[in-house]
Each structure stands twice: as structure tokens, then as C-alpha cells.
Backbone as numpy.savetxt, mean C-alpha at the origin, in Angstrom:
# Nx Ny Nz CAx CAy CAz Cx Cy Cz
-12.20 -6.17 -0.57 -12.15 -4.75 0.01 -10.61 -4.34 0.15
-10.24 -3.18 -0.60 -8.97 -2.58 -0.42 -9.02 -1.02 -0.54
-8.04 -0.57 0.15 -8.33 0.97 0.21 -7.02 1.46 -0.26
-6.71 1.17 -1.46 -5.44 1.64 -2.02 -5.62 1.50 -3.52
-4.87 2.20 -4.41 -5.09 2.45 -5.87 -5.18 1.14 -6.60
-6.27 1.18 -7.44 -6.25 -0.04 -8.38 -5.54 0.14 -9.59
-5.45 -0.72 -10.49 -4.83 -0.61 -11.64 -5.68 -1.09 -13.00
-6.14 -0.24 -13.77 -7.08 -0.67 -14.69 -6.50 -1.28 -15.84
-6.71 -2.53 -16.30 -6.02 -3.24 -17.39 -6.55 -2.48 -18.61
-7.89 -2.15 -18.59 -8.64 -1.32 -19.73 -9.48 -0.46 -19.03
-9.73 0.71 -19.84 -10.49 1.76 -19.37 -11.88 1.27 -18.82
-12.50 0.41 -19.43 -13.76 -0.07 -19.00 -13.88 -1.09 -18.09
-12.55 -1.53 -17.55 -12.50 -2.63 -16.31 -13.24 -2.13 -15.16
-13.78 -3.23 -14.42 -14.55 -2.82 -13.31 -13.65 -2.63 -11.97
-13.94 -1.94 -11.02 -12.98 -1.63 -9.78 -12.45 -3.02 -9.52
-13.29 -4.07 -9.24 -12.78 -5.35 -8.75 -11.86 -5.94 -9.69
-12.04 -5.86 -10.97 -11.20 -6.28 -12.03 -9.80 -5.54 -11.75
-9.69 -4.35 -11.71 -8.61 -3.46 -11.51 -7.87 -3.65 -10.25
-8.54 -3.97 -9.13 -7.91 -4.44 -7.84 -7.22 -5.49 -8.00
-7.80 -6.40 -8.51 -6.92 -7.96 -8.73 -5.68 -7.68 -9.60
-6.08 -6.99 -10.63 -4.75 -6.64 -11.49 -3.86 -6.02 -10.96
-3.97 -5.02 -10.02 -3.03 -4.34 -9.16 -2.12 -5.49 -8.34
-2.78 -6.26 -7.58 -2.24 -7.26 -6.85 -1.29 -8.15 -7.68
-1.70 -8.68 -8.92 -1.00 -9.37 -9.79 0.21 -8.61 -10.26
0.21 -7.36 -10.43 1.46 -6.64 -10.96 2.33 -6.49 -9.80
1.89 -6.40 -8.57 2.89 -6.38 -7.41 3.42 -7.80 -7.28
2.69 -8.99 -7.40 3.37 -10.08 -7.35 4.34 -10.46 -8.46
4.04 -9.93 -9.49 4.96 -10.12 -10.76 6.24 -9.34 -10.54
6.14 -8.23 -9.94 7.38 -7.42 -9.71 8.14 -8.01 -8.59
7.39 -8.70 -7.79 8.25 -9.29 -6.77 8.76 -10.69 -7.16
8.39 -11.18 -8.28 8.64 -12.35 -9.03 8.51 -13.53 -7.92
7.27 -13.59 -7.37 6.73 -14.44 -6.39 6.90 -16.03 -6.90
7.35 -16.90 -6.09 7.40 -18.15 -6.35 6.89 -18.97 -5.17
6.33 -20.25 -5.39 5.85 -21.01 -4.44 6.69 -21.26 -3.22
7.95 -21.34 -3.33 8.95 -21.54 -2.31 9.24 -20.17 -1.42
8.69 -19.24 -1.84 9.08 -17.78 -1.18 8.23 -17.64 0.14
8.76 -16.93 1.15 8.12 -16.36 2.13 8.04 -14.95 2.11
6.72 -14.51 1.91 6.50 -12.95 1.68 6.14 -12.28 2.94
6.68 -11.19 3.28 6.43 -10.49 4.41 5.38 -9.17 4.04
4.44 -9.13 4.55 3.61 -7.88 4.29 3.73 -6.86 5.53
3.97 -5.55 5.28 3.80 -4.67 6.33 2.57 -3.63 6.08
1.56 -3.93 6.97 0.28 -3.26 6.71 -0.74 -4.28 5.97
-1.22 -5.03 6.71 -2.17 -6.07 6.32 -3.32 -5.49 5.43
-4.07 -4.30 5.85 -5.01 -3.83 5.25 -6.26 -4.71 5.74
-7.12 -4.94 4.72 -8.24 -5.89 4.87 -7.85 -7.35 4.23
-6.67 -7.73 4.19 -6.00 -9.02 3.76 -6.04 -9.13 2.51
-6.38 -8.45 1.42 -6.46 -8.87 -0.02 -5.08 -9.16 -0.55
-4.21 -8.50 -0.26 -2.65 -8.89 -0.78 -2.23 -10.20 -0.38
-2.46 -10.45 1.07 -1.92 -11.59 1.50 -2.80 -12.94 0.92
-4.00 -12.80 0.87 -4.86 -13.88 0.36 -4.57 -13.91 -1.20
-4.37 -12.83 -1.92 -4.24 -13.19 -3.21 -2.79 -13.89 -3.57
-1.51 -13.21 -2.92 -0.39 -14.15 -3.10 -0.31 -15.41 -2.60
-1.03 -15.83 -1.52 -1.00 -17.43 -1.06 -1.84 -18.11 -2.09
-3.01 -17.64 -2.38 -4.14 -18.27 -3.16 -3.57 -18.56 -4.65
-2.97 -17.61 -5.14 -2.63 -17.65 -6.68 -1.13 -17.80 -6.95
-0.22 -17.74 -5.89 1.21 -17.96 -6.21 1.71 -18.95 -5.29
0.95 -19.47 -4.33 1.45 -20.55 -3.53 2.30 -20.38 -2.55
2.68 -19.02 -2.43 3.89 -18.97 -1.31 3.31 -18.68 0.03
4.18 -18.71 1.05 3.99 -18.58 2.50 3.95 -16.93 2.57
2.88 -16.70 3.47 2.79 -15.14 3.63 2.83 -14.67 5.23
3.51 -13.90 5.69 3.31 -13.51 7.03 2.92 -11.88 6.93
1.93 -11.52 7.49 1.44 -10.19 7.42 1.01 -9.72 8.89
1.50 -8.38 8.80 1.24 -7.65 10.31 0.54 -6.38 10.14
-0.22 -6.17 11.14 -0.87 -4.92 11.30 -1.16 -4.40 12.71
-1.16 -3.08 12.96 -1.48 -2.74 14.29 -2.91 -2.20 14.53
-3.66 -2.66 13.62 -5.24 -2.31 13.61 -5.88 -3.58 14.18
-6.62 -3.65 15.23 -7.31 -4.75 15.84 -8.41 -5.10 14.80
-9.24 -4.05 14.45 -10.25 -4.31 13.52 -9.90 -5.07 12.13
-8.76 -4.59 11.67 -8.27 -5.13 10.35 -7.92 -6.60 10.58
-7.11 -6.77 11.72 -6.67 -8.08 12.12 -7.71 -9.18 12.14
-8.79 -8.66 12.81 -9.97 -9.63 13.08 -10.72 -9.87 11.50
-10.84 -8.74 10.77 -11.44 -8.94 9.52 -10.68 -9.85 8.80
-9.38 -9.52 8.50 -8.51 -10.47 7.62 -8.51 -11.79 8.33
-8.36 -12.17 9.60 -8.57 -13.41 10.16 -9.73 -14.20 9.63
-10.90 -13.55 9.51 -12.03 -14.20 9.15 -11.87 -14.59 7.69
-11.29 -13.55 6.86 -11.25 -13.93 5.34 -10.17 -14.94 5.16
-9.19 -15.00 5.82 -8.13 -16.20 5.70 -8.79 -17.45 6.02
-9.48 -17.55 7.02 -10.46 -18.74 7.53 -11.27 -19.20 6.54
-12.10 -18.34 5.97 -13.06 -18.57 4.88 -12.40 -19.07 3.58
-11.19 -18.75 3.35 -10.50 -18.99 2.14 -9.89 -20.34 2.20
-9.67 -20.81 3.61 -8.92 -22.00 4.02 -7.48 -21.92 4.02
-6.81 -20.83 4.12 -5.40 -20.56 3.85 -4.68 -20.27 5.17
-5.25 -20.93 6.29 -4.59 -20.78 7.54 -3.31 -21.35 7.42
-2.97 -22.44 6.76 -1.65 -23.02 6.68 -0.57 -22.27 5.89
-1.08 -21.17 5.02 -0.09 -20.48 4.12 0.05 -19.18 4.66
-1.00 -18.66 5.49 -0.75 -17.19 6.08 -0.85 -17.19 7.33
0.08 -16.21 8.06 0.16 -15.88 9.43 0.05 -14.53 9.59
-0.88 -14.34 10.28 -1.45 -12.89 10.52 -0.94 -12.49 11.93
-0.24 -11.26 12.02 0.36 -10.76 13.36 -0.38 -9.58 13.62
-0.65 -9.24 14.85 -1.06 -8.00 15.46 0.00 -7.35 16.07
1.09 -6.81 15.15 2.33 -6.39 15.95 2.90 -5.19 15.04
3.70 -4.45 15.66 4.35 -3.24 15.18 5.46 -4.01 14.08
5.64 -3.41 13.09 6.65 -3.92 12.09 8.09 -3.88 12.69
8.29 -2.68 13.52 9.58 -2.52 13.99 10.04 -3.69 15.15
8.94 -4.44 15.63 9.29 -5.37 16.44 9.48 -6.78 15.68
9.28 -6.88 14.63 9.59 -8.12 13.83 10.85 -8.58 13.75
11.13 -9.99 13.74 12.49 -10.48 13.52 12.48 -11.57 12.43
13.84 -12.00 12.05 13.95 -12.79 11.11 14.04 -12.16 9.82
14.24 -13.00 8.58 14.54 -12.67 7.15 13.53 -13.33 6.40
12.91 -12.65 5.36 11.99 -13.10 4.52 12.63 -12.88 2.88
12.04 -13.81 2.06 12.56 -13.65 0.52 12.02 -12.38 -0.04
10.80 -12.10 0.17 10.11 -10.90 -0.55 9.61 -9.91 0.63
9.29 -8.71 0.33 8.61 -7.87 1.09 7.59 -6.89 0.44
6.46 -6.75 0.86 5.54 -5.84 0.25 4.94 -4.94 1.39
4.67 -3.85 0.75 3.86 -2.79 1.89 2.98 -1.79 0.89
1.73 -1.91 0.95 1.17 -0.98 0.06 0.33 0.05 0.68
0.74 1.37 0.19 0.18 2.48 0.76 0.38 2.49 2.23
1.33 2.24 3.03 1.39 2.18 4.43 2.38 3.18 4.86
3.43 3.58 3.89 4.46 4.76 4.21 3.85 6.10 4.43
2.71 6.34 3.95 2.03 7.66 4.27 1.57 7.82 5.61
1.68 6.63 6.59 1.38 6.79 7.86 2.51 6.68 8.78
3.82 6.53 8.17 5.13 6.31 8.75 5.53 7.55 9.49
5.50 8.82 8.72 5.98 10.10 9.30 7.53 10.34 8.68
7.89 11.58 8.52 9.12 11.97 8.13 10.22 11.50 9.18
9.94 11.64 10.35 10.94 11.37 11.32 11.31 9.99 11.34
10.50 9.11 10.72 10.74 7.71 11.10 10.84 6.90 9.79
11.26 7.78 8.57 11.73 7.08 7.40 12.77 6.42 7.52
13.86 6.90 8.07 15.21 6.21 8.34 14.91 4.77 9.09
14.14 4.71 9.94 14.01 3.49 10.76 13.10 2.56 9.85
12.12 2.81 9.08 11.13 2.28 8.13 12.06 1.42 7.16
12.79 2.35 6.41 13.82 1.59 5.26 14.73 0.84 5.87
15.19 0.99 6.97 16.44 0.35 7.73 15.79 -1.09 8.14
14.66 -0.98 8.66 13.99 -2.11 9.28 13.65 -3.07 8.08
13.06 -2.60 6.92 12.65 -3.49 5.72 13.89 -4.04 5.33
14.85 -3.35 5.14 16.20 -3.95 4.60 16.73 -5.10 5.39
16.50 -4.92 6.71 16.89 -5.86 7.73 16.21 -7.12 7.64
14.89 -7.02 7.36 13.94 -7.97 7.18 14.10 -8.74 6.05
14.77 -8.44 4.87 14.98 -9.23 3.80 16.34 -10.02 3.59
16.11 -11.12 3.11 17.34 -11.96 2.97 18.36 -11.22 1.92
19.63 -11.84 1.82 20.42 -11.07 0.95 20.12 -10.89 -0.53
19.32 -11.91 -0.95 18.72 -11.97 -2.38 17.33 -11.33 -2.63
16.87 -10.60 -1.40 15.22 -10.35 -1.21 14.92 -9.19 -2.23
13.70 -9.10 -2.50 13.13 -7.97 -3.26 11.93 -7.26 -2.43
11.78 -6.04 -2.39 10.57 -5.28 -1.77 9.99 -4.45 -2.81
8.71 -4.46 -2.64 7.83 -3.70 -3.51 7.16 -2.78 -2.58
7.05 -1.40 -2.81 6.23 -0.52 -2.03 5.18 0.31 -3.15
4.06 0.39 -2.86 2.98 1.23 -3.41 2.91 2.61 -2.61
3.21 3.72 -3.17 3.24 4.89 -2.14 2.78 6.13 -3.00
1.82 6.83 -2.08 1.40 8.27 -2.52 2.50 9.16 -2.37
2.89 9.83 -3.31 3.94 10.77 -3.17 3.70 12.31 -3.43
4.54 13.03 -2.94 4.26 14.65 -3.33 5.59 14.94 -4.14
5.40 16.03 -4.96 6.48 16.42 -5.82 7.59 16.71 -4.97
8.87 16.58 -5.35 10.19 16.86 -4.52 10.24 18.41 -4.28
9.69 19.11 -5.36 9.66 20.61 -5.02 8.78 21.07 -4.17
7.80 20.45 -3.81 6.89 20.57 -2.71 7.00 19.91 -1.35
7.91 19.24 -1.30 8.04 18.19 -0.07 8.20 18.91 1.16
9.09 20.00 1.17 9.48 20.54 2.60 8.35 21.57 2.88
7.53 22.28 1.98 6.54 23.16 2.12 5.19 22.10 2.80
4.93 20.91 2.37 3.85 20.16 2.74 4.08 19.47 4.07
5.56 19.36 4.50 5.88 18.88 5.64 5.38 19.87 6.90
5.69 21.23 6.51 5.34 22.03 7.35 4.02 22.78 7.49
3.08 22.31 6.63 1.86 23.09 6.68 0.68 21.90 6.95
-0.54 22.10 7.25 -1.67 21.19 7.27 -2.74 21.38 6.47
-3.06 20.50 5.47 -4.04 20.64 4.53 -5.22 20.08 5.10
-6.33 19.93 4.09 -7.69 19.36 4.45 -7.57 17.83 5.01
-6.83 17.14 4.17 -6.72 15.72 4.83 -6.05 15.51 6.14
-5.02 16.19 6.25 -4.14 16.08 7.50 -5.29 16.68 8.67
-6.11 17.59 8.66 -6.76 18.13 9.48 -8.06 17.17 9.72
-8.65 16.44 8.81 -9.83 15.96 9.08 -9.92 14.39 8.77
-8.96 13.89 7.89 -8.98 12.54 7.69 -7.96 11.65 8.30
-6.66 12.00 7.86 -5.32 11.38 8.44 -4.71 12.23 9.25
-4.84 12.36 10.51 -4.49 13.64 11.32 -2.78 13.37 11.08
-2.20 12.25 11.03 -0.70 12.36 11.32 -0.01 11.92 9.88
-0.99 11.92 8.89 -0.29 11.74 7.52 0.72 12.49 7.03
1.63 11.80 6.10 2.77 12.54 5.66 3.19 11.93 4.29
3.23 12.55 3.28 3.63 11.92 2.09 5.05 12.21 1.59
5.71 10.98 1.36 7.14 11.23 1.03 7.33 11.65 -0.51
8.32 11.91 -0.98 8.78 12.38 -2.32 9.57 11.14 -3.15
9.60 11.31 -4.34 10.48 10.04 -5.03 11.98 10.53 -4.40
12.40 11.57 -4.46 13.84 11.95 -4.17 14.12 11.39 -2.57
13.12 11.71 -1.61 13.14 11.33 -0.30 13.35 9.66 -0.18
12.53 9.13 -0.92 12.61 7.43 -0.85 13.77 7.10 -1.37
14.45 7.80 -2.52 15.67 7.41 -3.18 17.00 7.63 -2.21
16.76 8.75 -1.41 17.86 9.25 -0.47 17.95 8.09 0.70
16.73 7.74 1.14 16.52 6.85 2.29 17.07 5.51 1.88
16.69 5.05 0.70 17.18 3.75 0.19 18.63 3.85 0.08
19.24 4.88 -0.39 20.88 4.86 -0.57 21.66 4.97 0.61
20.87 5.67 1.62 21.70 6.07 2.86 21.48 5.20 4.18
20.25 4.38 4.08 19.90 3.57 5.12 19.77 1.98 4.80
19.87 1.75 3.65 19.99 0.39 3.39 20.96 -0.13 2.42
21.05 -1.48 2.09 21.95 -1.90 0.95 21.25 -2.14 -0.21
20.16 -1.80 -0.37 19.25 -1.93 -1.54 19.48 -0.99 -2.73
18.98 -1.39 -3.88 18.99 -0.45 -4.93 17.55 -0.37 -5.53
17.19 0.80 -6.28 15.92 1.02 -6.76 15.88 0.37 -8.27
15.19 -0.72 -8.42 15.46 -1.39 -9.75 14.14 -1.25 -10.51
13.23 -0.58 -10.17 12.01 -0.26 -10.60 10.87 0.65 -10.19
10.39 1.40 -11.00 9.54 2.43 -10.53 8.43 2.67 -11.67
7.03 2.27 -11.44 6.04 2.59 -12.27 5.12 3.43 -11.80
4.81 4.58 -12.48 3.89 5.61 -12.12 2.41 5.11 -12.44
1.50 5.25 -11.54 0.28 4.91 -11.61 -0.84 5.95 -11.36
-0.31 7.00 -11.33 -1.20 8.20 -10.75 -2.51 8.20 -11.48
-2.58 8.11 -12.83 -3.92 8.23 -13.25 -4.85 7.00 -12.93
-4.35 6.04 -12.64 -5.17 4.98 -12.15 -5.82 5.24 -10.67
-5.02 6.01 -9.96 -5.71 6.42 -8.71 -6.79 7.40 -8.88
-6.71 8.24 -9.94 -7.87 9.27 -10.27 -9.03 8.49 -10.50
-8.84 7.56 -11.12 -10.04 6.52 -11.71 -10.52 5.72 -10.43
-9.65 5.31 -9.66 -10.21 4.60 -8.55 -10.91 5.38 -7.53
-10.39 6.55 -7.52 -11.43 7.46 -6.43 -12.58 7.80 -7.17
-12.71 8.00 -8.43 -13.94 8.31 -9.11 -14.78 7.06 -8.78
-14.49 5.87 -8.96 -15.25 4.85 -8.76 -15.60 4.58 -7.34
-14.76 4.91 -6.24 -14.99 4.78 -4.89 -16.16 5.94 -4.48
-16.04 6.98 -5.25 -16.94 8.02 -4.91 -18.56 7.65 -5.50
-18.56 6.97 -6.70 -19.63 6.53 -7.25 -20.40 5.61 -6.30
-19.69 4.73 -5.79 -20.23 3.59 -4.96 -20.66 4.30 -3.56
-19.87 5.15 -3.18 -20.35 5.87 -1.91 -21.56 6.42 -1.96
-21.67 7.20 -3.28 -23.32 7.91 -3.41 -24.25 6.69 -3.44
-23.92 5.67 -4.26 -24.92 4.55 -4.17 -25.15 3.93 -2.97
-24.37 3.91 -1.93 -24.49 3.31 -0.78 -24.78 4.31 0.45
-25.18 5.44 0.09 -25.17 6.59 1.05 -26.29 6.20 2.30
-27.45 5.62 1.66 -28.31 5.33 2.52 -27.89 4.36 3.76
-26.98 3.50 3.27 -26.38 2.37 4.11 -25.57 3.28 5.22
-24.66 4.16 4.77 -24.04 5.01 5.59 -24.74 5.50 6.63
-25.64 6.13 6.26 -26.62 6.89 7.34 -27.09 5.90 8.19
-27.67 4.69 7.72 -28.13 3.83 8.69 -27.03 3.30 9.54
-25.84 3.38 9.37 -24.63 3.05 10.22 -24.52 3.99 11.33
-25.23 5.27 11.30 -24.88 6.24 12.41 -24.27 7.49 11.78
-23.69 7.44 10.76 -23.00 8.62 10.25 -23.96 9.64 9.58
-23.63 11.02 9.83 -24.77 12.06 9.65 -24.26 12.70 8.25
-25.26 13.64 7.70 -24.93 14.21 6.56 -23.37 15.09 6.45
-23.34 15.50 7.58 -22.05 16.35 7.70 -20.68 15.38 7.36
-20.86 14.06 7.87 -19.91 13.16 7.52 -19.87 12.77 6.04
-20.95 12.65 5.57 -21.25 12.08 4.02 -20.44 13.51 3.40
-20.95 14.68 3.57 -20.55 15.65 2.67 -18.88 15.81 2.77
-18.37 15.46 4.07 -16.97 15.65 4.17 -16.22 14.47 3.33
-16.85 13.31 3.43 -16.30 12.27 2.94 -16.33 12.37 1.44
-17.35 12.77 0.77 -17.62 13.04 -0.46 -16.65 14.08 -1.10
-16.27 15.07 -0.39 -15.28 16.15 -0.66 -14.13 15.62 -0.57
-13.80 14.71 0.44 -12.42 14.09 0.57 -12.00 13.16 -0.76
-13.02 12.49 -1.28 -12.76 11.77 -2.49 -12.54 12.41 -3.71
-13.44 13.57 -3.72 -13.15 14.54 -5.05 -11.87 15.25 -4.86
-11.60 15.81 -3.71 -10.17 16.50 -3.63 -9.21 15.56 -3.90
-9.12 14.24 -3.49 -7.89 13.31 -3.91 -8.15 13.24 -5.35
-9.30 12.90 -6.03 -9.20 12.76 -7.46 -8.63 13.83 -8.14
-9.14 15.14 -7.84 -8.47 16.16 -8.38 -6.95 16.33 -8.27
-6.54 16.17 -7.19 -5.02 16.42 -6.84 -4.33 15.28 -7.53
-4.79 13.94 -7.81 -4.14 13.16 -8.66 -4.29 13.50 -10.10
-5.37 13.96 -10.68 -5.66 14.48 -12.00 -4.63 15.56 -12.50
-4.43 16.52 -11.25 -3.69 17.71 -11.59 -2.08 17.36 -11.36
-1.79 16.30 -10.89 -0.55 15.64 -10.29 0.06 16.64 -9.22
-0.86 17.03 -8.49 -0.48 17.82 -7.18 0.30 16.53 -6.34
-0.34 15.48 -6.30 0.31 14.28 -5.74 0.12 13.15 -6.68
1.18 12.12 -6.57 1.33 11.10 -7.72 1.25 9.89 -6.73
1.18 8.64 -7.48 1.31 7.37 -6.80 2.31 6.51 -7.82
3.15 5.66 -7.07 3.98 4.69 -7.73 4.08 3.42 -7.15
4.69 2.54 -7.91 5.03 1.25 -7.33 6.39 1.20 -7.42
7.09 1.24 -6.29 8.68 1.20 -6.28 9.11 -0.41 -6.05
10.29 -0.74 -6.72 10.88 -2.03 -6.55 12.36 -1.89 -6.33
12.66 -2.62 -5.15 13.94 -2.33 -4.51 14.67 -3.93 -4.36
15.69 -4.10 -4.52 16.51 -5.37 -4.56 17.62 -5.26 -3.82
18.00 -6.41 -2.87 19.17 -6.41 -2.16 20.22 -7.09 -3.09
21.55 -6.66 -2.60 22.70 -7.19 -3.18 22.70 -8.27 -4.05
22.36 -9.48 -3.46 22.50 -10.65 -4.03 21.44 -11.27 -5.04
20.42 -10.30 -5.16 19.16 -10.41 -6.21 19.61 -10.43 -7.54
19.15 -11.44 -8.30 19.54 -11.48 -9.72 18.19 -11.21 -10.56
17.81 -10.18 -11.28 16.62 -10.30 -12.13 16.61 -11.38 -13.07
15.51 -11.69 -13.26 15.19 -12.71 -14.46 14.21 -12.41 -15.34
14.55 -12.81 -16.72 13.39 -12.42 -17.84 12.71 -13.58 -17.82
11.23 -13.31 -17.66 10.10 -14.27 -17.93 9.21 -14.13 -19.06
């Protein structure tokens, strides 16, 4: 279970195949090795940590501030028998100490907020070793619309993510340059994949609607959630919003061709 954009290797690929492909792309961009210690900021439901430990053999420390996600991920890690590889933390990333070889954060920056971008990127840089690499997957808004979006409230901010804030590519680049010693060494636009991900989510939501109602949610919620998924799909299709995977490298990192 993942609540972030998948990447479809082929148009006919299933949502599950696309989700795994996305995780592999991230691991490859991180150039993960068995000897690495990977830090994940924002555990989600544990998919990234489990995939990295299981398929790349590295050690993973992952942190979240969600008790529900922590407990769910803990059960998944134990079911996979990966307790010796994965350390789960119920902590704010700003309280973390030490340094790691690699760092990943998947669609977490949207919850950081404009006023905390400085401390977010500064802390991420601080947590990386001098040769470290960081990959973030982020939903972004066009540079030209960033200031307007910051000062306005849309449907999603009013009803779905009350404190959500989308960065722009320019904002991310500025914070990396001014608050860290890292450089941007890669950026892949995956916007069209998010539109398809949302379409697949919406189809599955319709198929499972009776289960949603059985859980105690009403028709009003179902209509709102359906609109939210369609609203976001349209936003990505029209490029009102975008999604990208950013790769950042510390000064002593040396890229290798594999």
C-alpha cells in the first residue's frame, strides 16, 4: 500500500507493478548498495523501507510522526522478517541525529510548509555523510503560480490536507543552494504517471465503495473523495501541478556509470 505516484513501465502495467517500479527507480537513483545505511523521512505504510532492505540488502532507518503508520509498518516489517535490517522510529525528523549514506523522502515535503523549507533541507543535508545522496519525490506547482498558491486556499487545502503546501522547482533549487552544500544532479518529471496513478486509485475506490460505507463513511465523504481523486488527476493532466524525482548529492559524492 502506497499513497504516492507510481511509475508505469508500460501503459498496460498494473498499479502494483508500477508501484514497485517506482521504488526501484528511486533505489537506482540512490545507487543503493548493501553496505549503505538509508534514512527515510516519512515512513508512509513501510513500502519503501521494506523494498530497499529486501531487494538491495541495505540497512534502513525510517521515521514517521503517525502512530497509525508506525504500527502498520511495524507489522509489515515483522511479517517480512526484516527487523534486523529496518529500524522504525516514531520521531520528528528534526530530532534525528547521526549521519547516513543515503536519504529518501517520498511526497512528504508537501506537508512541510513554506516557512519550514529552510530547516527541512538544512536538516536533510546535516543528516547525510559527505559522500551522501538524497532523493525526494515531490508534487510541485509552477514557479509562476507559487506565490499566488501560497496565499490562497483551494479545495484540497480546505477539505483534504488542511496545511498542505506545494513547493516549486525554483523554490527547491534555491533552498538547496542557500541552505545546504548539496547540488541537484538529477530531476525526472513523472507528472503523467501521477495522472494514471490517480485514475487507477479512483477505479479501485469505486470498486470498493461498499467496503468504505461499511467502515462508517457516508455518501458525502464518498462523493468528496471521488471529486478529490478526479480533481487531482485533472490537475496533473493539465500540468497545473507536476511531480518529479529530485536527486541531490553532497560534495564528496562521485557518480558512477553502471
